[in-house]
Coordinates of C-alpha atoms in Angstrom, one line a residue:
X1 CA 139.3 177.9 191.1
X2 CA 137.8 181.0 192.7
X3 CA 135.5 183.1 190.4
X4 CA 133.3 186.1 191.0
X5 CA 129.8 184.7 190.3
X6 CA 128.2 188.2 190.6
X7 CA 129.7 189.1 187.2
X8 CA 129.5 187.7 183.7
X9 CA 132.2 185.0 183.2
X10 CA 133.8 184.4 179.9
X11 CA 134.2 180.6 179.6
X12 CA 135.3 180.6 175.9
X13 CA 136.0 183.2 173.3
X14 CA 133.1 185.6 173.4
X15 CA 131.0 183.0 175.2
X16 CA 129.8 184.0 178.7
X17 CA 128.1 182.4 181.7
X18 CA 125.4 185.0 182.7
X19 CA 123.5 182.8 185.2
X20 CA 122.5 183.3 188.9
X21 CA 123.3 180.9 191.7
X22 CA 120.1 180.4 193.6
X23 CA 120.9 180.0 197.4
X24 CA 120.3 176.5 198.9
X25 CA 119.2 175.0 195.6
X26 CA 120.8 171.7 194.5
X27 CA 119.2 172.1 191.0
X28 CA 121.0 175.2 189.6
X29 CA 120.1 176.5 186.1
X30 CA 122.6 178.2 183.8
X31 CA 122.1 180.9 181.1
X32 CA 124.8 181.5 178.4
X33 CA 125.4 184.4 176.0
X34 CA 127.4 184.2 172.7
X35 CA 128.4 187.8 172.0
X36 CA 128.5 188.2 168.2
X37 CA 127.7 191.8 167.3
X38 CA 124.1 192.3 166.1
X39 CA 123.5 188.5 165.9
X40 CA 124.3 187.6 169.5
X41 CA 122.7 184.5 170.9
X42 CA 121.1 184.0 174.3
X43 CA 121.0 180.3 175.3
X44 CA 118.2 179.0 177.6
X45 CA 117.2 182.4 179.1
X46 CA 115.8 180.9 182.3
X47 CA 113.0 181.4 184.8
X48 CA 111.7 184.5 186.6
X49 CA 113.8 183.4 189.6
X50 CA 117.1 184.1 187.8
X51 CA 115.9 186.7 185.3
X52 CA 116.7 189.9 187.2
X53 CA 120.4 188.9 187.7
X54 CA 120.6 187.4 184.1
X55 CA 119.3 190.6 182.6
X56 CA 121.7 192.8 184.5
X57 CA 124.7 190.6 183.4
X58 CA 123.5 190.7 179.8
X59 CA 123.3 194.5 179.9
X60 CA 127.0 194.5 181.0
X61 CA 127.9 192.6 177.8
X62 CA 125.7 193.9 175.1
X63 CA 122.5 195.8 174.3
X64 CA 119.2 193.9 174.1
X65 CA 118.8 195.0 170.5
X66 CA 121.9 192.9 169.6
X67 CA 120.3 189.7 170.7
X68 CA 119.0 188.1 167.5
X69 CA 118.6 184.5 168.5
X70 CA 117.2 182.9 171.7
X71 CA 117.9 179.2 171.8
X72 CA 115.5 177.1 173.8
X73 CA 116.6 173.5 174.0
X74 CA 113.3 172.5 175.4
X75 CA 110.0 174.0 176.7
X76 CA 110.4 173.6 180.5
X77 CA 109.9 176.7 182.7
X78 CA 113.4 176.7 184.0
X79 CA 114.4 177.6 180.4
X80 CA 111.5 179.6 179.1
X81 CA 109.7 181.0 182.2
X82 CA 111.2 184.5 181.8
X83 CA 110.7 184.9 178.1
X84 CA 107.3 186.7 178.1
X85 CA 108.8 189.4 180.3
X86 CA 112.1 189.5 178.3
X87 CA 110.1 189.7 175.0
X88 CA 108.3 192.8 176.3
X89 CA 111.7 194.5 176.9
X90 CA 113.2 193.8 173.5
X91 CA 113.2 196.8 171.2
X92 CA 111.8 196.3 167.7
X93 CA 114.0 194.3 165.5
X94 CA 114.4 190.9 163.8
X95 CA 114.9 188.0 166.2
X96 CA 114.0 184.4 166.5
X97 CA 113.3 181.7 169.1
X98 CA 115.5 178.8 168.0
X99 CA 114.1 175.4 168.9
X100 CA 112.8 172.0 167.6
X101 CA 109.4 171.6 166.1
X102 CA 108.4 169.3 169.0
X103 CA 109.1 172.1 171.5
X104 CA 107.3 174.6 169.3
X105 CA 104.0 172.6 169.6
X106 CA 104.1 173.5 173.3
X107 CA 105.8 176.9 173.2
X108 CA 103.2 178.3 170.8
X109 CA 100.7 178.3 173.7
X110 CA 102.6 181.3 175.3
X111 CA 101.4 183.3 172.2
X112 CA 104.8 185.1 171.9
X113 CA 105.3 187.5 169.0
X114 CA 108.8 186.2 168.3
X115 CA 108.8 183.9 165.3
X116 CA 110.4 180.4 165.5
X117 CA 113.6 179.2 163.8
X118 CA 113.2 175.4 163.7
X119 CA 116.5 173.6 163.7
X120 CA 115.1 170.5 162.0
X121 CA 113.9 172.7 159.1
X122 CA 117.3 174.5 158.7
X123 CA 119.6 171.6 158.2
X124 CA 120.4 171.6 161.9
X125 CA 122.6 174.7 161.5
X126 CA 122.6 178.4 162.3
X127 CA 125.0 181.0 161.0
X128 CA 125.6 184.2 162.9
X129 CA 128.0 187.1 162.0
X130 CA 131.2 185.3 162.8
X131 CA 130.4 181.7 163.7
X132 CA 128.4 178.7 162.7
X133 CA 126.3 176.7 165.2
X134 CA 125.4 173.1 164.7
X135 CA 122.5 171.4 166.4
X136 CA 122.8 167.8 167.6
X137 CA 119.5 165.8 167.8
X138 CA 119.4 163.8 171.0
X139 CA 115.8 162.6 171.1
X140 CA 114.2 161.6 174.5
X141 CA 117.1 163.0 176.4
X142 CA 115.0 164.2 178.2
X143 CA 112.1 164.9 175.9
X144 CA 111.2 163.8 172.3
X145 CA 112.6 167.0 170.7
X146 CA 115.8 167.4 172.8
X147 CA 118.8 168.7 171.1
X148 CA 122.2 170.3 171.9
X149 CA 124.1 173.2 170.4
X150 CA 127.7 173.0 169.2
X151 CA 129.8 176.1 168.5
X152 CA 132.3 175.1 165.8
X153 CA 134.5 178.2 166.4
X154 CA 135.4 177.4 170.1
X155 CA 134.4 173.7 170.3
X156 CA 131.9 174.5 173.0
X157 CA 128.9 172.3 173.4
X158 CA 125.7 173.6 175.0
X159 CA 124.4 170.3 176.2
X160 CA 121.0 171.2 177.6
X161 CA 120.0 168.6 180.2
X162 CA 122.8 166.2 179.3
X163 CA 125.8 166.4 181.7
X164 CA 123.5 168.1 184.3
X165 CA 124.2 167.6 188.0
X166 CA 122.4 167.7 191.3
X167 CA 124.6 168.7 194.3
X168 CA 124.2 170.5 197.6
X169 CA 127.6 172.2 196.9
X170 CA 127.8 174.4 193.9
X171 CA 130.9 174.6 191.7
X172 CA 130.6 176.3 188.3
X173 CA 133.5 174.3 186.9
X174 CA 133.4 170.5 187.4
X175 CA 135.9 169.0 189.8
X176 CA 137.5 165.6 189.5
X177 CA 135.9 164.4 192.7
X178 CA 133.5 161.6 193.7
X179 CA 131.0 164.2 194.9
X180 CA 130.8 165.7 191.5
X181 CA 130.5 162.4 189.7
X182 CA 127.8 161.2 192.1
X183 CA 125.8 164.4 191.4
X184 CA 126.1 163.8 187.6
X185 CA 125.0 160.2 188.0
X186 CA 122.0 161.1 190.3
X187 CA 120.8 163.7 187.8
X188 CA 120.9 161.3 184.8
X189 CA 119.5 158.3 186.7
X190 CA 116.2 160.2 187.3
X191 CA 116.2 162.6 184.3
X192 CA 117.0 160.2 181.5
X193 CA 114.5 157.4 180.6
X194 CA 117.0 154.7 179.7
X195 CA 120.7 153.8 179.2
X196 CA 120.1 153.2 175.5
X197 CA 118.7 156.7 175.0
X198 CA 121.5 158.3 177.0
X199 CA 124.2 156.4 175.1
X200 CA 122.7 157.3 171.8
X201 CA 123.0 161.0 172.8
X202 CA 126.6 160.5 174.0
X203 CA 127.5 158.9 170.7
X204 CA 126.3 161.9 168.8
X205 CA 128.1 164.3 171.2
X206 CA 131.4 162.4 171.0
X207 CA 131.3 162.7 167.2
X208 CA 131.8 166.5 167.6
X209 CA 134.8 166.0 170.0
X210 CA 133.9 169.1 172.1
X211 CA 136.6 170.8 174.2
X212 CA 134.2 172.4 176.6
X213 CA 130.7 171.4 177.7
X214 CA 128.3 174.0 179.1
X215 CA 125.2 172.2 180.5
X216 CA 122.0 173.8 181.6
X217 CA 122.4 172.3 185.1
X218 CA 125.4 171.4 187.2
X219 CA 128.9 172.4 186.3
X220 CA 130.8 173.4 183.2
X221 CA 133.1 170.6 182.1
X222 CA 136.6 171.3 180.7
X223 CA 138.4 169.1 178.1
X224 CA 140.3 166.9 180.5
X225 CA 137.2 165.8 182.3
X226 CA 134.9 165.2 179.4
X227 CA 135.9 161.6 178.7
X228 CA 135.8 160.4 182.3
X229 CA 132.3 161.9 182.8
X230 CA 131.1 160.3 179.5
X231 CA 132.5 156.9 180.6
X232 CA 130.7 157.1 184.0
X233 CA 127.4 158.0 182.2
X234 CA 127.7 155.1 179.7
X235 CA 127.4 152.5 182.4
X236 CA 124.5 154.1 184.2
X237 CA 121.1 152.6 184.7
X238 CA 118.5 155.3 184.1
X239 CA 114.8 155.6 184.7
X240 CA 115.0 155.9 188.4
X241 CA 111.3 156.8 188.9
X242 CA 110.3 153.4 187.6
X243 CA 111.5 152.0 190.9
X244 CA 108.4 153.2 192.8
X245 CA 105.3 155.0 191.8
X246 CA 104.6 156.5 195.2
X247 CA 108.1 157.9 196.1
X248 CA 109.2 161.3 194.6
X249 CA 112.4 161.9 196.7
X250 CA 115.2 161.4 194.1
X251 CA 117.8 161.0 196.9
X252 CA 115.9 158.2 198.5
X253 CA 115.3 156.5 195.1
X254 CA 118.9 156.8 194.2
X255 CA 120.0 155.2 197.5
X256 CA 117.4 152.5 196.9
X257 CA 118.7 151.9 193.4
X258 CA 122.3 151.5 194.6
X259 CA 121.3 149.1 197.4
X260 CA 119.0 147.0 195.2
X261 CA 121.8 146.5 192.7
X262 CA 124.2 145.3 195.3
X263 CA 121.7 143.0 197.1
X264 CA 120.4 141.5 193.9
X265 CA 124.0 140.9 192.8
X266 CA 124.5 138.9 196.0
X267 CA 121.2 137.0 195.5
X268 CA 122.2 136.0 192.0
X269 CA 125.8 135.1 192.9
X270 CA 125.1 133.1 196.1
X271 CA 123.0 130.1 196.8
X272 CA 123.5 130.3 200.6
X273 CA 121.0 132.5 202.5
X274 CA 123.5 133.5 205.2
X275 CA 125.7 135.1 202.6
X276 CA 122.7 137.0 201.1
X277 CA 121.8 138.1 204.7
X278 CA 125.3 139.3 205.3
X279 CA 125.2 141.3 202.1
X280 CA 121.8 142.8 203.1
X281 CA 123.3 143.8 206.5
X282 CA 126.4 145.4 204.9
X283 CA 124.3 147.4 202.4
X284 CA 121.8 148.6 204.9
X285 CA 124.5 149.6 207.3
X286 CA 126.3 151.5 204.5
X287 CA 123.2 153.7 204.2
X288 CA 122.2 153.7 207.9
X289 CA 125.3 153.4 210.0
X290 CA 123.3 153.2 213.3
X291 CA 122.1 149.7 212.4
X292 CA 123.9 147.1 214.6
X293 CA 122.4 143.8 213.9
X294 CA 119.9 141.9 211.8
X295 CA 118.0 138.8 212.8
X296 CA 116.0 136.8 210.3
X297 CA 113.7 134.0 211.4
X298 CA 112.1 131.5 209.1
X299 CA 109.7 128.5 209.1
X300 CA 108.5 126.9 206.0
X301 CA 104.8 125.8 206.1
X302 CA 105.6 122.9 203.8
X303 CA 108.1 121.3 206.3
X304 CA 107.0 119.0 209.2
X305 CA 109.1 120.8 211.8
X306 CA 108.3 122.9 214.8
X307 CA 111.7 124.6 214.9
X308 CA 112.4 128.0 213.3
X309 CA 115.6 128.8 211.5
X310 CA 117.4 131.7 213.2
X311 CA 120.0 133.7 211.3
X312 CA 121.8 136.4 213.2
X313 CA 124.1 138.9 211.4
X314 CA 126.3 141.4 213.2
X315 CA 129.4 143.2 211.9
X316 CA 128.9 141.6 208.5
X317 CA 129.3 138.1 209.9
X318 CA 126.8 135.3 210.6
X319 CA 126.9 134.9 214.4
X320 CA 124.3 132.2 214.5
X321 CA 122.4 130.0 212.0
X322 CA 120.5 127.1 213.6
X323 CA 117.1 125.6 214.1
X324 CA 115.6 126.4 217.4
X325 CA 112.3 125.8 219.3
X326 CA 112.9 128.5 221.9
X327 CA 110.5 131.4 222.0
X328 CA 112.5 134.5 221.1
X329 CA 111.5 138.1 221.9
X330 CA 112.6 141.0 219.7
X331 CA 111.5 143.9 221.9
X332 CA 114.7 145.7 221.1
X333 CA 114.3 145.8 217.4
X334 CA 113.8 149.1 215.7
X335 CA 112.3 147.8 212.5
X336 CA 110.4 144.7 211.4
X337 CA 109.5 143.3 208.0
X338 CA 107.4 140.2 207.1
X339 CA 108.8 137.9 204.4
X340 CA 106.1 136.3 202.3
X341 CA 105.8 134.4 199.0
X342 CA 102.6 134.3 197.0
X343 CA 101.1 131.7 199.3
X344 CA 102.7 131.8 202.7
X345 CA 104.5 133.8 205.3
X346 CA 108.0 132.4 205.5
X347 CA 109.7 134.6 208.1
X348 CA 110.5 137.9 209.6
X349 CA 113.4 140.4 209.5
X350 CA 114.3 142.3 212.7
X351 CA 116.7 145.2 212.6
X352 CA 118.4 146.3 215.7
X353 CA 120.3 149.6 216.4
X354 CA 119.7 153.2 217.4
X355 CA 116.4 154.9 216.6
X356 CA 115.7 155.4 213.0
X357 CA 114.8 158.7 211.3
X358 CA 111.7 159.1 209.3
X359 CA 113.8 159.1 206.1
X360 CA 115.5 155.8 207.3
X361 CA 112.1 154.2 207.8
X362 CA 110.9 155.4 204.5
X363 CA 114.0 154.0 202.8
X364 CA 113.8 150.6 204.5
X365 CA 110.1 150.4 203.6
X366 CA 110.9 151.0 199.9
X367 CA 113.9 148.6 200.0
X368 CA 111.9 145.7 201.4
X369 CA 109.0 146.4 199.1
X370 CA 111.4 145.5 196.3
X371 CA 113.4 142.7 197.8
X372 CA 111.3 140.9 200.4
X373 CA 109.8 138.5 197.9
X374 CA 113.2 137.5 196.6
X375 CA 114.4 137.2 200.2
X376 CA 111.4 135.1 201.1
X377 CA 112.0 132.7 198.2
X378 CA 115.7 132.5 199.1
X379 CA 114.9 131.9 202.7
X380 CA 112.3 129.2 201.9
X381 CA 114.9 127.5 199.6
X382 CA 117.5 127.6 202.4
X383 CA 114.9 126.2 204.9
X384 CA 114.3 123.3 202.7
X385 CA 118.0 122.7 202.2
X386 CA 118.8 123.0 205.9
X387 CA 115.9 120.7 206.8
X388 CA 117.2 118.1 204.4
X389 CA 120.7 118.4 205.8
X390 CA 119.3 118.1 209.3
X391 CA 117.4 115.0 208.3
X392 CA 120.5 113.5 206.7
X393 CA 122.5 114.2 209.8
X394 CA 119.9 112.7 212.0
X395 CA 119.7 109.6 209.8
X396 CA 123.5 109.3 209.8
X397 CA 123.5 109.6 213.5
X398 CA 120.8 107.0 213.9
X399 CA 122.7 104.7 211.6
X400 CA 125.8 105.1 213.7
X401 CA 124.4 105.1 217.2
X402 CA 122.8 102.6 219.6
X403 CA 119.1 103.6 220.0
X404 CA 119.0 102.9 223.8
X405 CA 122.2 104.5 225.0
X406 CA 123.1 107.0 222.3
X407 CA 126.6 105.6 222.2
X408 CA 128.1 104.6 218.9
X409 CA 127.1 101.2 217.7
X410 CA 129.2 98.2 216.6
X411 CA 129.3 99.2 212.9
X412 CA 130.6 102.7 213.7
X413 CA 133.1 101.2 216.1
X414 CA 134.7 99.1 213.3
X415 CA 134.7 102.0 210.9
X416 CA 136.4 104.2 213.5
X417 CA 139.0 101.5 214.3
X418 CA 139.9 101.1 210.6
X419 CA 140.4 104.9 210.2
X420 CA 142.5 105.3 213.3
X421 CA 144.6 102.2 213.0
X422 CA 145.6 103.5 209.5
X423 CA 146.4 106.8 211.1
X424 CA 148.5 105.1 213.8
X425 CA 150.5 103.3 211.1
X426 CA 151.1 106.4 209.0
X427 CA 151.8 108.9 211.8
X428 CA 153.3 106.5 214.4
X429 CA 150.9 107.6 217.2
X430 CA 149.7 105.3 220.0
X431 CA 146.1 104.0 220.2
X432 CA 144.6 102.1 223.1
X433 CA 141.3 100.2 223.5
X434 CA 139.2 99.0 226.4
X435 CA 136.4 96.5 226.7
X436 CA 134.2 97.2 229.7
X437 CA 131.6 94.8 231.2
X438 CA 129.0 95.5 233.8
X439 CA 129.5 93.0 236.6
X440 CA 126.5 90.8 237.4
X441 CA 124.2 92.8 235.1
X442 CA 121.9 89.8 234.6
X443 CA 121.1 89.9 238.3
X444 CA 119.8 93.5 237.9
X445 CA 117.5 92.5 235.1
X446 CA 116.3 89.4 237.0
X447 CA 115.7 91.4 240.2
X448 CA 114.3 94.7 239.0
X449 CA 113.1 93.9 235.5
X450 CA 114.3 95.0 232.0
X451 CA 113.0 98.6 232.3
X452 CA 115.3 99.2 235.3
X453 CA 118.0 97.4 233.5
X454 CA 117.6 99.8 230.6
X455 CA 117.7 102.7 233.1
X456 CA 121.1 101.5 234.4
X457 CA 122.5 101.1 230.9
X458 CA 121.4 104.6 229.9
X459 CA 122.8 106.2 233.0
X460 CA 126.1 104.2 232.7
X461 CA 126.4 105.4 229.1
X462 CA 126.1 109.0 230.1
X463 CA 128.8 108.6 232.7
X464 CA 131.0 106.9 230.1
X465 CA 130.7 109.7 227.6
X466 CA 131.5 112.3 230.2
X467 CA 134.5 110.4 231.5
X468 CA 136.3 110.3 228.1
X469 CA 137.3 112.8 225.5
X470 CA 135.1 113.8 222.6
X471 CA 137.8 112.5 220.3
X472 CA 137.6 109.1 221.9
X473 CA 135.0 106.6 220.6
X474 CA 132.6 105.3 223.2
X475 CA 130.4 102.5 221.9
X476 CA 128.1 99.8 223.0
X477 CA 129.6 96.5 221.9
X478 CA 126.6 94.3 222.7
X479 CA 124.4 93.7 225.7
X480 CA 126.2 95.0 228.8
X481 CA 129.6 95.2 227.1
X482 CA 131.1 98.6 226.0
X483 CA 134.3 99.5 224.0
X484 CA 136.3 102.7 224.4
X485 CA 138.9 103.5 221.7
X486 CA 141.5 106.1 222.8
X487 CA 143.7 107.6 220.1
X488 CA 147.0 109.2 221.2
X489 CA 146.8 107.3 224.5
X490 CA 149.5 104.9 225.6
X491 CA 148.7 101.8 227.6
X492 CA 149.6 103.5 230.8
X493 CA 147.4 106.6 230.1
X494 CA 144.5 104.4 229.1
X495 CA 144.9 102.2 232.1
X496 CA 144.8 105.2 234.4
X497 CA 141.7 106.6 232.7
X498 CA 139.9 103.2 233.1
X499 CA 140.9 102.9 236.8
X500 CA 139.5 106.4 237.5
X501 CA 136.3 105.5 235.7
X502 CA 136.0 102.1 237.6
X503 CA 136.2 104.0 240.9
X504 CA 133.6 106.5 239.7
X505 CA 131.1 103.7 238.9
X506 CA 131.7 102.0 242.1
X507 CA 130.7 105.2 244.0
X508 CA 127.7 106.0 241.9
X509 CA 124.1 105.0 242.6
X510 CA 121.9 104.2 239.6
X511 CA 118.2 104.7 239.1
X512 CA 117.5 106.9 242.1
X513 CA 114.3 105.2 243.3
X514 CA 116.1 101.8 243.3
X515 CA 119.5 103.1 244.5
X516 CA 121.3 100.4 242.6
X517 CA 125.0 99.7 243.1
X518 CA 127.2 98.6 240.2
X519 CA 130.8 97.7 239.5
X520 CA 132.6 97.1 236.2
X521 CA 135.5 95.0 234.9
X522 CA 137.7 96.2 232.1
X523 CA 140.4 94.9 229.9
X524 CA 142.8 97.4 228.3
X525 CA 145.4 97.0 225.6
X526 CA 147.6 99.1 223.3
X527 CA 147.7 98.5 219.5
X528 CA 150.8 96.8 218.2
X529 CA 151.8 97.1 214.6
X530 CA 150.7 94.2 212.4
X531 CA 147.7 93.6 214.6
X532 CA 144.3 93.2 212.8
X533 CA 141.2 94.8 214.3
X534 CA 140.0 91.3 215.4
X535 CA 143.4 90.7 217.2
X536 CA 143.2 94.1 218.8
X537 CA 139.8 93.5 220.3
X538 CA 140.7 89.9 221.2
X539 CA 143.6 91.1 223.3
X540 CA 141.4 93.6 225.2
X541 CA 138.8 90.8 225.7
X542 CA 141.4 88.4 227.1
X543 CA 142.4 91.1 229.7
X544 CA 138.7 91.5 230.5
X545 CA 138.3 87.8 231.0
X546 CA 141.3 87.9 233.4
X547 CA 139.7 90.8 235.3
X548 CA 136.5 88.7 235.8
X549 CA 138.4 85.6 236.7
X550 CA 140.3 87.6 239.4
X551 CA 137.0 88.6 241.1
X552 CA 135.6 91.4 239.0
X553 CA 135.5 95.2 239.8
X554 CA 139.0 95.3 238.3
X555 CA 141.0 96.8 235.4
X556 CA 143.6 94.6 233.7
X557 CA 146.1 96.2 231.4
X558 CA 148.6 94.5 229.1

């Protein structure tokens, strides 16, 4: 809707906007005039910045002698700053400053000659020539004596600071856009002390069911937008300046408030630190799009580990979460924050991306000032959990592996066989097994000693693991005997694998300084239905015995 803001604008019957749009000011102040003969009403006359334009517009509508009532909803200079000058221009006549007694206690210090009409002493009403005004007490929104004015004739509510807005783009009439709603929310979050106080004021206002709201700041609200605006305000957390006592920039505080809510929501709803870190990344990137990656490192002083936990977040996903002993450099980071509890340093946060502006740095400083303790506690909790999981995994591995070779032990072998034989039955897949024996291994021990014997066993085991799939089970069966279980392998496939491995061992030289030669014998078989584990192993052992009997360095399959 295009309007000529250089002229008075009638917004309801005989009610006019007579304000002035201050260039490049997100905090516009409005003045209204109710034209009612010799009992006309000027509402919130304004400051000296707007006064020359306001006065000119008033002259276009009525003579100054006709203004009998000057409503001042509160005592701030954006409402009353021009009145000493305006009072000096008024011709002689009967007129009143209409306000609450709490505002009068401050306004009296201007030593105006105009007497006060106190709304709380006149049954919260004022009658002019042709209409009745009602006053709605809205204490603490935004000062103890705050009130609104309601014109019964037109259903217009002059809401003072309530329904105000802060916006870089001025529009006299509210638009159904997110930009408008965000401006309204920003204004109330920093202007109103609490949600309870704001909702009390909104309750009082809704009782009047206004059809038009004319606030002192922001935009005039028509009937169809009143309910949506009120609903948005009812859910608002106010008291923005309580977030930080050193920051006065309302835009930074508002951004901080939004991010804190989202981050705390993720902290409360998730017990996993990587999820919290992902939420932190997403919320920071939403406010600072140039951020590319966050790395969080942590080490709990209470844990007996040298490794640091590294959590790397990029594009909202955890790329890496692991314990590491490597020394990492973070020269490319654009911001760093230390995470500490009451007693100890727990870790560091490194942010990577393009260079930050001074405002970005200020915002990040405030954000981490509020969340770094919660992050440190969450990280420490996760460190303890990850350490316990790591310990459990290591204990489980130790319980399942042979300490000398690192291969699976006999107990794990039998558990593995039970699992895969059951699978072979249900899914009708082949499973083959081989028992391998190191030929004349006793001679190596007798000739070179047990330390060299252990060296041969370890090197052989490494070759065994490399020669077979990760899904195969390579285990030490006892002494110099080893078992390989090969799921999804037929007898022919398994036999070929073992033959290749036999040749590899034959060509290999063990324990470099001794240059030891070694050969192996192997028995291979395929599982037949109705076989027990004992029978399965026995068949492979019988084939191994045949290989030895036939001169060793041989693979026998049947």
